[in-house]
Tab-separated table of N, CA and C and ligand atoms in Angstrom:
chain	number	residue	atom	x	y	z
A	261	MET	N	274.455	125.661	168.077
A	261	MET	CA	275.401	125.058	169.032
A	261	MET	C	275.488	125.884	170.299
A	262	LYS	N	275.339	125.221	171.416
A	262	LYS	CA	275.413	125.911	172.696
A	262	LYS	C	276.842	125.899	173.223
A	263	THR	N	277.065	126.719	174.179
A	263	THR	CA	278.387	126.744	174.808
A	263	THR	C	278.279	126.372	176.278
A	264	CYS	N	279.373	125.930	176.816
A	264	CYS	CA	279.442	125.483	178.199
A	264	CYS	C	279.278	126.668	179.158
A	265	TYR	N	278.414	126.506	180.150
A	265	TYR	CA	278.209	127.571	181.132
A	265	TYR	C	279.428	127.711	182.039
A	266	ASN	N	280.208	126.675	182.070
A	266	ASN	CA	281.335	126.633	182.990
A	266	ASN	C	282.586	127.287	182.404
A	267	CYS	N	282.927	126.891	181.158
A	267	CYS	CA	284.183	127.375	180.586
A	267	CYS	C	283.997	128.137	179.280
A	268	GLY	N	282.768	128.121	178.717
A	268	GLY	CA	282.498	128.896	177.512
A	268	GLY	C	282.855	128.214	176.204
A	269	LYS	N	283.364	126.982	176.262
A	269	LYS	CA	283.680	126.241	175.043
A	269	LYS	C	282.412	125.622	174.476
A	270	GLN	N	282.510	125.154	173.216
A	270	GLN	CA	281.349	124.517	172.608
A	270	GLN	C	281.077	123.163	173.247
A	271	VAL	N	279.791	122.836	173.332
A	271	VAL	CA	279.401	121.526	173.846
A	271	VAL	C	278.859	120.687	172.699
A	272	LYS	N	278.940	119.384	172.852
A	272	LYS	CA	278.447	118.469	171.825
A	272	LYS	C	277.406	117.543	172.413
A	273	GLU	N	276.462	117.121	171.538
A	273	GLU	CA	275.443	116.181	171.991
A	273	GLU	C	276.098	114.860	172.344
A	274	SER	N	275.712	114.364	173.497
A	274	SER	CA	276.276	113.112	173.973
A	274	SER	C	275.190	112.364	174.728
A	275	GLY	N	275.558	111.289	175.342
A	275	GLY	CA	274.605	110.529	176.141
A	275	GLY	C	275.301	109.939	177.339
A	276	VAL	N	274.552	109.856	178.420
A	276	VAL	CA	275.112	109.242	179.617
A	276	VAL	C	274.090	108.279	180.201
A	277	ILE	N	274.561	107.351	180.977
A	277	ILE	CA	273.664	106.470	181.719
A	277	ILE	C	273.791	106.841	183.183
A	278	LYS	N	272.676	107.323	183.717
A	278	LYS	CA	272.648	107.816	185.088
A	278	LYS	C	271.654	106.969	185.875
A	279	GLU	N	272.124	106.308	186.889
A	279	GLU	CA	271.269	105.430	187.700
A	279	GLU	C	270.466	104.467	186.827
A	280	GLY	N	271.105	103.958	185.757
A	280	GLY	CA	270.466	102.983	184.890
A	280	GLY	C	269.566	103.563	183.830
A	281	VAL	N	269.430	104.899	183.776
A	281	VAL	CA	268.589	105.564	182.787
A	281	VAL	C	269.481	106.244	181.763
A	282	LYS	N	269.225	105.934	180.490
A	282	LYS	CA	270.021	106.553	179.441
A	282	LYS	C	269.457	107.927	179.126
A	283	LEU	N	270.293	108.934	179.213
A	283	LEU	CA	269.849	110.305	178.994
A	283	LEU	C	270.693	110.980	177.930
A	284	LYS	N	270.014	111.821	177.142
A	284	LYS	CA	270.754	112.658	176.202
A	284	LYS	C	271.275	113.863	176.970
A	285	CYS	N	272.435	114.306	176.617
A	285	CYS	CA	272.957	115.499	177.275
A	285	CYS	C	273.860	116.253	176.301
A	286	LEU	N	274.223	117.433	176.698
A	286	LEU	CA	275.230	118.196	175.969
A	286	LEU	C	276.476	118.162	176.827
A	287	LYS	N	277.547	117.668	176.260
A	287	LYS	CA	278.750	117.495	177.049
A	287	LYS	C	279.854	118.419	176.576
A	288	CYS	N	280.513	119.025	177.532
A	288	CYS	CA	281.674	119.852	177.238
A	288	CYS	C	282.909	118.963	177.346
A	289	PHE	N	283.629	118.855	176.236
A	289	PHE	CA	284.799	117.985	176.244
A	289	PHE	C	286.036	118.729	176.755
A	290	ASN	N	285.860	119.992	177.042
A	290	ASN	CA	286.962	120.761	177.621
A	290	ASN	C	287.045	120.552	179.136
A	291	CYS	N	285.903	120.737	179.823
A	291	CYS	CA	285.937	120.605	181.277
A	291	CYS	C	285.156	119.398	181.783
A	292	GLY	N	284.443	118.718	180.860
A	292	GLY	CA	283.727	117.505	181.255
A	292	GLY	C	282.345	117.741	181.836
A	293	GLU	N	281.907	118.990	181.836
A	293	GLU	CA	280.587	119.320	182.367
A	293	GLU	C	279.504	118.750	181.449
A	294	GLU	N	278.415	118.256	182.057
A	294	GLU	CA	277.301	117.721	181.281
A	294	GLU	C	276.060	118.538	181.566
A	295	PHE	N	275.343	118.875	180.501
A	295	PHE	CA	274.133	119.683	180.644
A	295	PHE	C	272.942	118.892	180.135
A	296	PHE	N	271.892	118.853	180.940
A	296	PHE	CA	270.686	118.127	180.573
A	296	PHE	C	269.557	119.110	180.321
A	297	SER	N	268.736	118.794	179.303
A	297	SER	CA	267.572	119.631	179.063
A	297	SER	C	266.537	119.358	180.151
A	298	ALA	N	265.610	120.297	180.321
A	298	ALA	CA	264.558	120.134	181.328
A	298	ALA	C	263.751	118.871	181.041
A	299	GLY	N	263.494	118.605	179.763
A	299	GLY	CA	262.735	117.423	179.380
A	299	GLY	C	263.433	116.130	179.785
A	300	GLU	N	264.726	116.098	179.606
A	300	GLU	CA	265.479	114.906	179.980
A	300	GLU	C	265.493	114.722	181.497
A	301	MET	N	265.582	115.814	182.231
A	301	MET	CA	265.569	115.712	183.687
A	301	MET	C	264.216	115.217	184.192
A	302	ILE	N	263.139	115.675	183.548
A	302	ILE	CA	261.795	115.224	183.931
A	302	ILE	C	261.648	113.733	183.641
A	303	ARG	N	262.154	113.315	182.470
A	303	ARG	CA	262.098	111.913	182.097
A	303	ARG	C	262.890	111.066	183.106
A	304	PHE	N	264.028	111.564	183.496
A	304	PHE	CA	264.857	110.870	184.479
A	304	PHE	C	264.118	110.742	185.810
A	305	ASP	N	263.490	111.841	186.240
A	305	ASP	CA	262.731	111.819	187.491
A	305	ASP	C	261.598	110.807	187.448
A	306	MET	N	260.919	110.738	186.292
A	306	MET	CA	259.802	109.803	186.171
A	306	MET	C	260.301	108.364	186.172
A	307	LEU	N	261.359	108.092	185.415
A	307	LEU	CA	261.869	106.730	185.293
A	307	LEU	C	262.490	106.223	186.591
A	308	THR	N	262.945	107.147	187.419
A	308	THR	CA	263.527	106.739	188.700
A	308	THR	C	262.507	106.854	189.832
A	309	GLY	N	261.257	107.198	189.481
A	309	GLY	CA	260.191	107.226	190.475
A	309	GLY	C	260.145	108.475	191.332
A	310	ARG	N	260.918	109.494	190.950
A	310	ARG	CA	260.929	110.725	191.743
A	310	ARG	C	259.748	111.621	191.400
A	311	ARG	N	259.238	111.418	190.204
A	311	ARG	CA	258.112	112.241	189.768
A	311	ARG	C	257.007	111.314	189.278
A	312	LYS	N	255.798	111.582	189.683
A	312	LYS	CA	254.706	110.649	189.389
A	312	LYS	C	253.892	111.039	188.161
A	313	ILE	N	253.797	112.321	187.870
A	313	ILE	CA	252.896	112.800	186.811
A	313	ILE	C	253.641	112.895	185.477
A	314	ALA	N	253.099	112.195	184.467
A	314	ALA	CA	253.677	112.276	183.140
A	314	ALA	C	253.142	113.509	182.429
A	315	LEU	N	254.004	114.195	181.701
A	315	LEU	CA	253.579	115.416	181.008
A	315	LEU	C	252.879	115.123	179.691
A	316	ASN	N	253.206	114.017	179.072
A	316	ASN	CA	252.523	113.695	177.821
A	316	ASN	C	252.034	112.265	177.916
B	586	ZN	ZN1	283.213	123.398	179.859
């Protein structure tokens, strides 16, 4: 279990829809901060057309 970089509380796996793309994230229910893995950010970039090269 990871902790929030902002407030130090535990974060839980959650999901958000950002610009129409569903992403997994770790959400802090204390301060509301959301953390995305690098893989999810790359996927988001590709699905929104910001990144052209697929890694796999
Ligand atoms: Zn927090």
